[in-house]
Amino acid sequence: MTASESMPHKGGFSFDLCKRNEMLAQKGLKQPGFLKTVCFDLLRNNDLGYFYDGVILGADTRATEGPIVADKNCEKIHYMAPNIYCCGAGTAADTEAVTDMVSSQLKLHRYHTGRESRVVTALSLLKSHLFSYQGHVSAALVLGGVDVTGPHLHTIYPHGSTDTLPFATMGSGSLAAMAIFESKYCEGLSRDEGIKLVAEAICSGIFNDLGSGSNVDICVITKGKQEYLRNYMSPNPRTYISEKGYSFSKKTEVLLTKITPLREMVEVIEGADAMEE
Amino acid sequence: MNMVDSAPAMHNLIGSESDSQRTLYPYVTGTSVVGIKYKDGILLAADMGGSYGSTLRYKTVERLKSVGKHSIIGASGEISDFQEIMRYLDELILYDNMWDDGNSLGPKQVHNYLTQVMYNRRNKFNPLWNSLVLGGVKNGQKYLGTVSMIGVHYEDNHVATGFGNHLARPLLRDEWHENLTFEEGVKLLEKCMRVLLYRDRSAVNKLQIAKITEEGVTISEPYALKTFWNFAAFQNPTAGAEGSW
């Protein structure tokens, strides 16, 4: 009777991997400790990276419901991991749900492996989820981050295909923003030049596309550091604000209070027909 | 135009036969035209591609032509309809010359004529499937306007048709200013045409630039733009991300 396989675990430790670990230790693998992890990855310095070893993500802040602006100042740059952020275009519920879900999966994966998340991990999780829903989850994402292998930038389309690009745009304003990128992008931009270029591209979308508007959000991710610049630019302020502020008229003074009961005006006609019931 | 379709139309008073004479879809099409005003006059740019659906069939289609002494026209959309429009315009200019009154039609008048033609055709459900850009200089006054296939027309300092509306106009809105020199104008147009070449599938890398000033019209020889494909991310895109491209 194969008791060991069919009976469920009663708790305690599982020693299934001991033999294998011993074999590996004999071969020379260093066992990982408990709190610290030993990292064997080679750190590469990516000089021709996107914005000198980093990634810059930008987004506008308008959420629309058909022709109406539902949210003037929404957040389209979603947190995936401390070193990975994702911009979402398409149906807001879909982008929120999908990025939150993958963000939790990445966190659990971080606890499990003890390592910093990689951008390709997020990429694979997102694309397999979107592909399995055959495009019905309408989320078009721009995923960017910096991990041990360097800076990465990917686009993910609702049907699940992905691209690896030096610069990318998504959404209704993507053509206007892409026009700016195609004419002004070059490799070896500094951090400030990069932020300026991304802000310019988002502004091009804001002013030339009706589906984009309000403010510019920027997120700069470099090795070991991320900066989320919420409302980096607000090129659409309210123009007509009265300097004096609003002053409401003072309540009118009460001079006299007199209550006059109203007399009831009901005519009673004797001998007439009874009321209709 | 009535001479052509009178024979089949006579068989059928109601005109269901004449549906076969109406333009239902375009066949050989040209892509965007971009135009700007500059210090001395107008600059138009268009590539030389004529696509037959998704095939790039003709690569030497001249989509920029001069009209009379004072105007140039650029067309996107169905090429045969553009040739028809050129026949109308040539007839218009001919009749104008026959008056021999020392007056010649300026760009604003030609634009107005085209608007009427396009709108009237649209009302008869038989449009000329084109978006036109009309520019010119007369008596020192620069004029740049556009007409679409349904008769929407306006004039502006910079216009574009087709994909140019989405890709070129944002750039022009940012970078156009009064008193561009010829070199600056050409550089700006080339920037727009380069973005269109990268991002419009029906664009070809063979373009002409037409210039009109008080002195006259010059349409350049066809030439190609330089493109850059050596971004690091393009060298080995699937290096870290298997399954993407």
Short mmCIF file of C-alpha atoms in Angstrom, two decimals:
data_model
loop_
_atom_site.label_atom_id
_atom_site.label_comp_id
_atom_site.label_asym_id
_atom_site.label_seq_id
_atom_site.Cartn_x
_atom_site.Cartn_y
_atom_site.Cartn_z
CA MET A 1 0.00 0.00 0.00
CA THR A 2 1.41 3.32 -0.98
CA ALA A 3 0.50 4.91 2.29
CA SER A 4 3.04 7.70 2.14
CA GLU A 5 1.59 9.19 -1.04
CA SER A 6 -2.19 8.83 -0.48
CA MET A 7 -2.36 9.97 3.17
CA PRO A 8 -2.55 13.72 3.69
CA HIS A 9 0.15 15.65 5.58
CA LYS A 10 -0.48 15.63 9.33
CA GLY A 11 1.58 18.76 9.80
CA GLY A 12 5.17 19.19 10.80
CA PHE A 13 8.07 19.30 8.39
CA SER A 14 8.23 17.83 4.92
CA PHE A 15 11.54 16.16 4.25
CA ASP A 16 10.88 15.51 0.55
CA LEU A 17 13.70 17.67 -0.69
CA CYS A 18 16.39 16.60 1.74
CA LYS A 19 18.03 14.03 -0.47
CA ARG A 20 18.11 16.44 -3.37
CA ASN A 21 19.56 19.24 -1.25
CA GLU A 22 22.25 16.94 0.02
CA MET A 23 23.15 15.96 -3.51
CA LEU A 24 23.38 19.62 -4.52
CA ALA A 25 25.46 20.52 -1.46
CA GLN A 26 27.86 17.76 -2.40
CA LYS A 27 28.07 19.25 -5.88
CA GLY A 28 29.05 22.56 -4.34
CA LEU A 29 25.86 24.67 -4.11
CA LYS A 30 25.84 27.01 -1.13
CA GLN A 31 22.63 26.66 0.87
CA PRO A 32 20.73 29.93 1.31
CA GLY A 33 20.37 31.31 4.81
CA PHE A 34 17.07 32.33 6.39
CA LEU A 35 17.01 36.09 6.54
CA LYS A 36 19.57 37.01 3.95
CA THR A 37 19.70 35.68 0.43
CA VAL A 38 22.84 35.05 -1.54
CA CYS A 39 22.63 36.61 -4.94
CA PHE A 40 24.69 35.02 -7.70
CA ASP A 41 23.50 37.28 -10.51
CA LEU A 42 26.05 39.30 -12.40
CA LEU A 43 25.32 43.01 -12.22
CA ARG A 44 25.51 44.53 -15.69
CA ASN A 45 25.92 48.21 -16.27
CA ASN A 46 23.64 49.12 -19.11
CA ASP A 47 25.10 52.28 -20.58
CA LEU A 48 22.87 52.55 -23.61
CA GLY A 49 19.83 52.08 -21.41
CA TYR A 50 16.62 53.95 -21.51
CA PHE A 51 17.37 57.30 -19.95
CA TYR A 52 20.86 56.38 -18.69
CA ASP A 53 20.02 53.32 -16.58
CA GLY A 54 16.45 54.07 -15.73
CA VAL A 55 12.93 54.19 -17.00
CA ILE A 56 10.57 57.16 -16.99
CA LEU A 57 6.82 56.61 -17.16
CA GLY A 58 4.31 59.36 -17.79
CA ALA A 59 0.52 59.57 -17.92
CA ASP A 60 -2.28 62.11 -18.14
CA THR A 61 -5.03 62.19 -15.47
CA ARG A 62 -8.33 62.15 -17.33
CA ALA A 63 -10.83 59.30 -16.99
CA THR A 64 -13.79 59.48 -19.41
CA GLU A 65 -17.21 57.89 -19.52
CA GLY A 66 -18.11 58.31 -23.18
CA PRO A 67 -18.11 62.06 -23.80
CA ILE A 68 -18.06 63.00 -20.10
CA VAL A 69 -14.96 63.45 -17.98
CA ALA A 70 -15.60 61.19 -15.01
CA ASP A 71 -12.42 61.87 -13.06
CA LYS A 72 -10.32 65.00 -13.69
CA ASN A 73 -7.36 63.82 -11.68
CA CYS A 74 -7.15 60.04 -11.60
CA GLU A 75 -3.95 58.02 -11.11
CA LYS A 76 -2.96 55.99 -14.12
CA ILE A 77 0.52 54.97 -12.96
CA HIS A 78 0.02 51.83 -10.87
CA TYR A 79 2.41 50.30 -8.37
CA MET A 80 3.51 46.78 -9.16
CA ALA A 81 6.65 46.42 -7.06
CA PRO A 82 9.08 48.89 -5.46
CA ASN A 83 11.09 48.79 -8.67
CA ILE A 84 8.30 48.25 -11.21
CA TYR A 85 5.45 50.58 -12.18
CA CYS A 86 2.76 50.14 -14.82
CA CYS A 87 0.76 52.73 -16.77
CA GLY A 88 -2.69 51.56 -17.81
CA ALA A 89 -4.87 52.65 -20.73
CA GLY A 90 -8.25 51.21 -21.66
CA THR A 91 -11.03 50.28 -19.28
CA ALA A 92 -10.11 51.69 -15.86
CA ALA A 93 -11.58 48.78 -13.91
CA ASP A 94 -9.60 46.31 -15.97
CA THR A 95 -6.29 48.12 -15.61
CA GLU A 96 -6.78 48.55 -11.85
CA ALA A 97 -7.83 44.96 -11.26
CA VAL A 98 -5.15 43.39 -13.41
CA THR A 99 -2.32 45.49 -11.98
CA ASP A 100 -3.47 44.95 -8.39
CA MET A 101 -3.72 41.22 -8.96
CA VAL A 102 -0.27 40.92 -10.50
CA SER A 103 1.16 43.22 -7.84
CA SER A 104 -0.06 40.83 -5.11
CA GLN A 105 1.26 37.85 -7.02
CA LEU A 106 4.64 39.58 -7.31
CA LYS A 107 4.71 40.25 -3.56
CA LEU A 108 4.02 36.64 -2.74
CA HIS A 109 6.69 35.66 -5.23
CA ARG A 110 9.12 38.03 -3.50
CA TYR A 111 8.47 36.39 -0.17
CA HIS A 112 8.82 32.96 -1.73
CA THR A 113 12.09 33.63 -3.53
CA GLY A 114 13.52 36.31 -1.30
CA ARG A 115 14.61 38.37 -4.29
CA GLU A 116 13.69 41.66 -5.93
CA SER A 117 10.98 41.19 -8.59
CA ARG A 118 12.00 41.20 -12.23
CA VAL A 119 10.14 43.10 -14.91
CA VAL A 120 9.86 40.00 -17.12
CA THR A 121 8.05 38.24 -14.26
CA ALA A 122 5.39 40.94 -14.18
CA LEU A 123 5.31 40.85 -17.96
CA SER A 124 4.70 37.10 -18.14
CA LEU A 125 2.03 37.19 -15.43
CA LEU A 126 0.19 40.03 -17.14
CA LYS A 127 0.37 38.63 -20.67
CA SER A 128 -0.79 35.15 -19.70
CA HIS A 129 -3.75 36.58 -17.78
CA LEU A 130 -4.76 38.88 -20.64
CA PHE A 131 -4.32 36.18 -23.28
CA SER A 132 -6.50 33.73 -21.40
CA TYR A 133 -9.31 36.31 -21.50
CA GLN A 134 -8.87 36.67 -25.28
CA GLY A 135 -8.92 40.46 -25.29
CA HIS A 136 -12.09 40.85 -23.24
CA VAL A 137 -10.06 42.33 -20.38
CA SER A 138 -9.52 45.66 -22.06
CA ALA A 139 -6.22 46.71 -20.50
CA ALA A 140 -3.43 48.19 -22.60
CA LEU A 141 -0.39 48.60 -20.38
CA VAL A 142 3.06 50.15 -20.45
CA LEU A 143 5.22 48.29 -17.97
CA GLY A 144 8.53 49.72 -16.88
CA GLY A 145 11.06 48.99 -14.18
CA VAL A 146 14.67 48.42 -13.21
CA ASP A 147 15.82 45.09 -11.83
CA VAL A 148 19.12 43.23 -11.49
CA THR A 149 19.28 42.65 -15.24
CA GLY A 150 18.90 46.35 -16.02
CA PRO A 151 16.16 48.76 -17.07
CA HIS A 152 13.23 47.37 -19.09
CA LEU A 153 10.26 48.86 -20.90
CA HIS A 154 7.43 46.77 -22.35
CA THR A 155 4.00 47.35 -23.83
CA ILE A 156 1.22 44.82 -23.31
CA TYR A 157 -1.86 44.80 -25.53
CA PRO A 158 -5.33 43.61 -24.42
CA HIS A 159 -5.04 40.38 -26.37
CA GLY A 160 -1.81 39.47 -24.64
CA SER A 161 0.95 40.35 -27.09
CA THR A 162 3.98 42.26 -25.81
CA ASP A 163 6.69 44.46 -27.27
CA THR A 164 10.08 45.42 -25.90
CA LEU A 165 10.78 48.99 -26.88
CA PRO A 166 13.05 51.95 -26.23
CA PHE A 167 9.95 54.19 -26.04
CA ALA A 168 6.27 53.37 -26.16
CA THR A 169 2.86 55.02 -26.09
CA MET A 170 -0.65 53.62 -25.58
CA GLY A 171 -4.19 54.94 -25.54
CA SER A 172 -6.17 57.42 -27.62
CA GLY A 173 -3.48 60.08 -27.38
CA SER A 174 -0.78 57.62 -28.40
CA LEU A 175 -0.33 59.00 -31.93
CA ALA A 176 0.15 62.55 -30.72
CA ALA A 177 2.63 61.39 -28.05
CA MET A 178 4.39 59.05 -30.48
CA ALA A 179 4.90 61.94 -32.91
CA ILE A 180 6.90 63.72 -30.20
CA PHE A 181 8.91 60.61 -29.32
CA GLU A 182 9.69 59.70 -32.92
CA SER A 183 10.99 63.17 -33.64
CA LYS A 184 12.86 63.88 -30.40
CA TYR A 185 13.98 60.62 -28.80
CA CYS A 186 17.62 59.65 -28.89
CA GLU A 187 19.72 57.34 -26.74
CA GLY A 188 21.81 58.63 -23.89
CA LEU A 189 19.33 61.14 -22.52
CA SER A 190 19.93 62.36 -18.99
CA ARG A 191 17.29 62.11 -16.27
CA ASP A 192 16.10 65.70 -16.65
CA GLU A 193 16.07 65.58 -20.44
CA GLY A 194 14.10 62.36 -20.24
CA ILE A 195 11.51 63.80 -17.86
CA LYS A 196 11.17 66.86 -20.11
CA LEU A 197 10.62 64.66 -23.17
CA VAL A 198 8.03 62.43 -21.50
CA ALA A 199 6.19 65.49 -20.11
CA GLU A 200 6.21 67.04 -23.59
CA ALA A 201 4.77 63.87 -25.13
CA ILE A 202 2.00 63.68 -22.52
CA CYS A 203 1.22 67.38 -23.06
CA SER A 204 0.98 66.72 -26.78
CA GLY A 205 -1.64 64.07 -26.00
CA ILE A 206 -3.43 66.36 -23.52
CA PHE A 207 -3.74 69.25 -25.96
CA ASN A 208 -4.28 67.39 -29.23
CA ASP A 209 -6.48 64.49 -28.14
CA LEU A 210 -9.93 64.81 -26.62
CA GLY A 211 -9.64 61.60 -24.64
CA SER A 212 -6.67 62.93 -22.63
CA GLY A 213 -6.46 65.97 -20.43
CA SER A 214 -5.78 67.68 -17.10
CA ASN A 215 -2.40 67.03 -15.49
CA VAL A 216 0.83 65.12 -16.15
CA ASP A 217 2.03 62.41 -13.75
CA ILE A 218 5.63 61.22 -13.98
CA CYS A 219 7.36 58.24 -12.40
CA VAL A 220 11.16 57.90 -12.58
CA ILE A 221 12.59 54.47 -11.78
CA THR A 222 16.32 53.96 -11.44
CA LYS A 223 18.37 51.31 -9.73
CA GLY A 224 17.31 51.12 -6.12
CA LYS A 225 15.23 54.28 -6.28
CA GLN A 226 11.87 55.37 -7.60
CA GLU A 227 10.26 58.80 -7.62
CA TYR A 228 6.55 59.15 -8.15
CA LEU A 229 5.95 62.76 -9.15
CA ARG A 230 2.20 63.13 -8.88
CA ASN A 231 0.88 66.11 -10.87
CA TYR A 232 4.38 67.00 -12.06
CA MET A 233 2.80 69.52 -14.44
CA SER A 234 -0.61 71.13 -14.25
CA PRO A 235 -1.03 72.89 -17.56
CA ASN A 236 -4.83 73.20 -17.22
CA PRO A 237 -5.51 75.40 -14.24
CA ARG A 238 -8.88 76.95 -13.59
CA THR A 239 -8.58 80.31 -15.26
CA TYR A 240 -11.34 82.41 -13.83
CA ILE A 241 -11.00 82.49 -10.10
CA SER A 242 -12.22 85.60 -8.40
CA GLU A 243 -9.45 87.10 -6.24
CA LYS A 244 -11.92 88.38 -3.72
CA GLY A 245 -13.17 84.89 -3.05
CA TYR A 246 -16.81 84.18 -2.52
CA SER A 247 -18.80 86.25 -0.05
CA PHE A 248 -22.35 85.31 0.62
CA SER A 249 -24.84 88.01 1.55
CA LYS A 250 -25.48 88.49 5.25
CA LYS A 251 -28.76 87.13 6.51
CA THR A 252 -31.51 89.70 6.47
CA GLU A 253 -32.36 91.20 9.85
CA VAL A 254 -35.59 90.07 11.53
CA LEU A 255 -37.68 93.10 12.48
CA LEU A 256 -41.00 91.57 13.50
CA THR A 257 -42.54 88.13 13.77
CA LYS A 258 -46.30 87.83 13.32
CA ILE A 259 -48.23 84.67 12.69
CA THR A 260 -51.51 84.99 10.85
CA PRO A 261 -53.47 81.75 10.68
CA LEU A 262 -55.08 81.21 7.33
CA ARG A 263 -58.82 80.85 7.28
CA GLU A 264 -60.06 77.74 5.69
CA MET A 265 -62.03 78.38 2.56
CA VAL A 266 -64.28 75.39 2.30
CA GLU A 267 -67.78 75.84 0.94
CA VAL A 268 -70.32 73.47 2.33
CA ILE A 269 -73.30 73.13 -0.01
CA GLU A 270 -76.41 71.83 1.75
CA GLY A 271 -78.51 69.27 -0.01
CA ALA A 272 -76.18 68.77 -2.90
CA ASP A 273 -75.18 65.39 -4.30
CA ALA A 274 -72.95 63.19 -2.23
CA MET A 275 -69.28 63.20 -3.08
CA GLU A 276 -68.16 60.72 -5.64
CA GLU A 277 -66.47 57.85 -3.99
CA MET B 1 -19.75 64.05 -65.84
CA ASN B 2 -23.28 63.54 -67.05
CA MET B 3 -22.16 62.34 -70.49
CA VAL B 4 -20.52 59.30 -68.99
CA ASP B 5 -23.37 57.73 -67.09
CA SER B 6 -26.34 58.80 -69.22
CA ALA B 7 -26.56 55.53 -71.19
CA PRO B 8 -27.12 53.06 -68.34
CA ALA B 9 -29.09 55.64 -66.37
CA MET B 10 -31.61 56.01 -69.19
CA HIS B 11 -32.60 52.36 -68.83
CA ASN B 12 -33.56 52.87 -65.25
CA LEU B 13 -35.37 55.98 -64.18
CA ILE B 14 -35.11 55.28 -60.46
CA GLY B 15 -31.36 54.92 -60.68
CA SER B 16 -30.50 51.70 -58.93
CA GLU B 17 -28.40 50.95 -61.99
CA SER B 18 -26.47 54.15 -61.44
CA ASP B 19 -25.24 52.78 -58.09
CA SER B 20 -22.56 51.09 -60.09
CA GLN B 21 -21.41 54.56 -61.15
CA ARG B 22 -21.06 55.89 -57.64
CA THR B 23 -17.84 55.80 -55.66
CA LEU B 24 -18.47 53.31 -52.90
CA TYR B 25 -14.92 52.63 -51.77
CA PRO B 26 -11.55 53.96 -52.80
CA TYR B 27 -9.20 51.62 -54.67
CA VAL B 28 -5.86 53.28 -55.36
CA THR B 29 -5.18 55.67 -52.52
CA GLY B 30 -2.55 58.17 -51.53
CA THR B 31 -1.72 58.80 -47.88
CA SER B 32 -1.24 62.06 -46.02
CA VAL B 33 -0.37 65.52 -47.31
CA VAL B 34 1.13 68.12 -44.94
CA GLY B 35 1.19 71.86 -45.62
CA ILE B 36 2.53 74.93 -43.81
CA LYS B 37 2.73 78.66 -44.38
CA TYR B 38 6.20 80.11 -44.16
CA LYS B 39 7.76 83.53 -44.58
CA ASP B 40 7.64 83.73 -48.37
CA GLY B 41 4.68 81.50 -49.18
CA ILE B 42 3.43 77.95 -48.79
CA LEU B 43 5.19 74.59 -48.52
CA LEU B 44 3.42 71.28 -49.18
CA ALA B 45 4.87 67.82 -48.72
CA ALA B 46 3.51 64.47 -49.87
CA ASP B 47 5.02 61.10 -50.55
CA MET B 48 4.71 59.40 -53.90
CA GLY B 49 2.91 56.21 -52.95
CA GLY B 50 -0.31 54.87 -54.47
CA SER B 51 -1.57 51.90 -52.44
CA TYR B 52 -3.98 49.36 -53.88
CA GLY B 53 -5.57 48.18 -50.65
CA SER B 54 -2.71 46.79 -48.60
CA THR B 55 -0.31 46.53 -51.56
CA LEU B 56 2.07 49.37 -52.31
CA ARG B 57 1.29 49.29 -56.01
CA TYR B 58 2.52 52.58 -57.43
CA LYS B 59 5.58 54.35 -56.15
CA THR B 60 5.79 57.35 -58.44
CA VAL B 61 2.42 59.00 -58.08
CA GLU B 62 2.67 62.79 -58.14
CA ARG B 63 0.17 64.00 -55.58
CA LEU B 64 1.27 67.65 -55.67
CA LYS B 65 0.26 69.72 -58.68
CA SER B 66 0.20 73.40 -59.54
CA VAL B 67 -3.07 75.12 -60.39
CA GLY B 68 -2.89 78.27 -62.47
CA LYS B 69 -0.30 80.84 -61.52
CA HIS B 70 -1.08 81.26 -57.88
CA SER B 71 -1.91 77.90 -56.30
CA ILE B 72 -0.72 74.39 -55.59
CA ILE B 73 -2.89 71.44 -54.67
CA GLY B 74 -2.07 68.26 -52.82
CA ALA B 75 -4.46 65.32 -52.60
CA SER B 76 -4.82 62.21 -50.51
CA GLY B 77 -7.38 59.48 -51.12
CA GLU B 78 -8.54 57.97 -54.41
CA ILE B 79 -6.04 58.83 -57.15
CA SER B 80 -8.51 58.57 -60.03
CA ASP B 81 -10.77 61.12 -58.33
CA PHE B 82 -7.76 63.40 -57.95
CA GLN B 83 -7.13 63.13 -61.68
CA GLU B 84 -10.78 64.06 -62.27
CA ILE B 85 -10.39 67.07 -59.97
CA MET B 86 -7.33 68.14 -61.93
CA ARG B 87 -9.43 67.99 -65.13
CA TYR B 88 -12.04 70.25 -63.51
CA LEU B 89 -9.38 72.65 -62.29
CA ASP B 90 -7.64 72.76 -65.65
CA GLU B 91 -10.96 73.58 -67.28
CA LEU B 92 -11.59 76.26 -64.66
CA ILE B 93 -8.22 77.90 -65.23
CA LEU B 94 -8.64 77.65 -68.99
CA TYR B 95 -11.96 79.47 -68.94
CA ASP B 96 -10.47 82.05 -66.62
CA ASN B 97 -7.62 82.65 -69.04
CA MET B 98 -10.02 82.90 -71.96
CA TRP B 99 -11.57 85.98 -70.32
CA ASP B 100 -8.17 87.59 -70.86
CA ASP B 101 -9.08 90.39 -68.48
CA GLY B 102 -5.80 90.64 -66.64
CA ASN B 103 -7.33 88.89 -63.64
CA SER B 104 -6.41 85.41 -62.55
CA LEU B 105 -7.99 83.10 -59.99
CA GLY B 106 -6.26 83.20 -56.63
CA PRO B 107 -5.95 80.36 -54.11
CA LYS B 108 -8.96 81.48 -52.08
CA GLN B 109 -11.19 81.34 -55.15
CA VAL B 110 -9.87 77.94 -56.23
CA HIS B 111 -10.44 76.68 -52.68
CA ASN B 112 -14.00 77.91 -52.76
CA TYR B 113 -14.61 76.23 -56.12
CA LEU B 114 -13.26 72.94 -54.80
CA THR B 115 -15.42 73.20 -51.68
CA GLN B 116 -18.52 73.61 -53.81
CA VAL B 117 -17.57 70.70 -56.06
CA MET B 118 -16.85 68.36 -53.13
CA TYR B 119 -19.94 69.31 -51.17
CA ASN B 120 -22.28 69.02 -54.14
CA ARG B 121 -20.91 65.60 -55.04
CA ARG B 122 -21.38 64.49 -51.44
CA ASN B 123 -24.98 65.66 -51.48
CA LYS B 124 -25.61 63.41 -54.46
CA PHE B 125 -24.08 60.48 -52.56
CA ASN B 126 -21.34 60.26 -55.16
CA PRO B 127 -18.32 61.81 -53.51
CA LEU B 128 -14.87 62.45 -54.89
CA TRP B 129 -12.98 60.36 -52.37
CA ASN B 130 -10.22 62.85 -51.59
CA SER B 131 -8.91 65.14 -48.89
CA LEU B 132 -7.31 68.13 -50.57
CA VAL B 133 -4.83 70.75 -49.44
CA LEU B 134 -4.87 73.98 -51.39
CA GLY B 135 -2.20 76.64 -50.91
CA GLY B 136 -1.05 79.73 -52.72
CA VAL B 137 0.12 83.33 -52.73
CA LYS B 138 -1.54 86.20 -54.52
CA ASN B 139 -0.62 89.85 -54.19
CA GLY B 140 1.50 89.07 -51.16
CA GLN B 141 -1.35 87.34 -49.35
CA LYS B 142 -0.62 83.74 -48.33
CA TYR B 143 -3.50 81.26 -48.22
CA LEU B 144 -3.59 77.66 -47.03
CA GLY B 145 -6.80 75.67 -46.84
CA THR B 146 -8.14 72.15 -46.88
CA VAL B 147 -11.30 70.42 -48.19
CA SER B 148 -12.40 66.94 -47.25
CA MET B 149 -14.51 64.50 -49.25
CA ILE B 150 -17.69 65.57 -47.51
CA GLY B 151 -17.04 69.26 -48.01
CA VAL B 152 -15.57 70.18 -44.61
CA HIS B 153 -13.27 73.08 -45.34
CA TYR B 154 -11.19 75.52 -43.36
CA GLU B 155 -8.02 77.50 -43.66
CA ASP B 156 -5.17 77.58 -41.19
CA ASN B 157 -1.44 78.18 -40.84
CA HIS B 158 -0.74 74.46 -41.03
CA VAL B 159 -2.94 71.64 -42.37
CA ALA B 160 -2.67 67.93 -42.88
CA THR B 161 -4.84 65.15 -44.28
CA GLY B 162 -5.34 61.56 -43.24
CA PHE B 163 -2.84 60.24 -40.74
CA GLY B 164 -1.08 63.56 -40.85
CA ASN B 165 -3.90 64.94 -38.70
CA HIS B 166 -2.94 62.63 -35.84
CA LEU B 167 0.82 62.49 -36.22
CA ALA B 168 1.89 65.74 -37.91
CA ARG B 169 -0.50 68.35 -36.51
CA PRO B 170 0.65 67.96 -32.87
CA LEU B 171 4.21 68.61 -34.04
CA LEU B 172 3.13 71.56 -36.15
CA ARG B 173 1.10 73.04 -33.30
CA ASP B 174 4.18 72.93 -31.10
CA GLU B 175 6.81 74.06 -33.55
CA TRP B 176 5.20 76.23 -36.20
CA HIS B 177 5.67 79.95 -35.87
CA GLU B 178 5.26 82.99 -38.07
CA ASN B 179 8.20 83.79 -40.38
CA LEU B 180 9.77 80.38 -40.80
CA THR B 181 12.56 80.53 -43.36
CA PHE B 182 12.54 78.13 -46.28
CA GLU B 183 15.15 75.86 -44.67
CA GLU B 184 13.32 75.79 -41.34
CA GLY B 185 10.03 75.07 -43.11
CA VAL B 186 11.49 72.18 -45.06
CA LYS B 187 13.12 70.81 -41.91
CA LEU B 188 9.79 70.94 -40.07
CA LEU B 189 7.97 69.24 -42.94
CA GLU B 190 10.64 66.56 -43.14
CA LYS B 191 10.29 65.94 -39.42
CA CYS B 192 6.55 65.39 -39.89
CA MET B 193 7.06 63.18 -42.95
CA ARG B 194 9.65 61.10 -41.09
CA VAL B 195 7.22 60.39 -38.22
CA LEU B 196 4.58 59.49 -40.83
CA LEU B 197 7.05 57.18 -42.54
CA TYR B 198 7.73 55.38 -39.27
CA ARG B 199 4.14 55.09 -38.14
CA ASP B 200 1.84 55.07 -41.22
CA ARG B 201 1.79 51.71 -42.95
CA SER B 202 0.90 53.16 -46.34
CA ALA B 203 3.76 55.67 -46.44
CA VAL B 204 6.73 55.27 -48.80
CA ASN B 205 10.17 56.77 -48.40
CA LYS B 206 9.99 58.89 -51.52
CA LEU B 207 8.64 62.37 -51.15
CA GLN B 208 8.27 65.65 -52.94
CA ILE B 209 8.11 69.13 -51.51
CA ALA B 210 6.20 71.83 -53.37
CA LYS B 211 6.90 75.51 -52.78
CA ILE B 212 4.85 78.44 -53.95
CA THR B 213 5.81 82.06 -53.55
CA GLU B 214 4.92 85.28 -55.31
CA GLU B 215 7.50 84.34 -57.95
CA GLY B 216 6.00 80.97 -58.85
CA VAL B 217 5.76 77.28 -58.19
CA THR B 218 8.60 74.80 -57.64
CA ILE B 219 7.97 71.12 -57.11
CA SER B 220 11.12 69.35 -55.99
CA GLU B 221 12.55 66.16 -57.44
CA PRO B 222 11.64 63.03 -55.45
CA TYR B 223 14.02 62.18 -52.61
CA ALA B 224 14.19 59.90 -49.58
CA LEU B 225 14.48 60.68 -45.88
CA LYS B 226 17.13 59.29 -43.56
CA THR B 227 15.78 56.94 -40.92
CA PHE B 228 17.34 55.61 -37.75
CA TRP B 229 16.83 52.04 -36.62
CA ASN B 230 19.79 51.43 -34.30
CA PHE B 231 18.19 51.72 -30.91
CA ALA B 232 19.69 49.31 -28.41
CA ALA B 233 16.30 47.81 -27.63
CA PHE B 234 15.79 46.93 -31.29
CA GLN B 235 19.05 44.97 -31.48
CA ASN B 236 17.93 42.07 -29.37
CA PRO B 237 14.40 42.69 -28.18
CA THR B 238 13.72 39.25 -26.73
CA ALA B 239 16.93 39.17 -24.69
CA GLY B 240 15.17 39.23 -21.35
CA ALA B 241 11.59 38.71 -22.43
CA GLU B 242 11.07 35.49 -24.40
CA GLY B 243 7.91 35.50 -26.45
CA SER B 244 7.77 39.22 -27.11
CA TRP B 245 9.15 41.05 -30.13
#
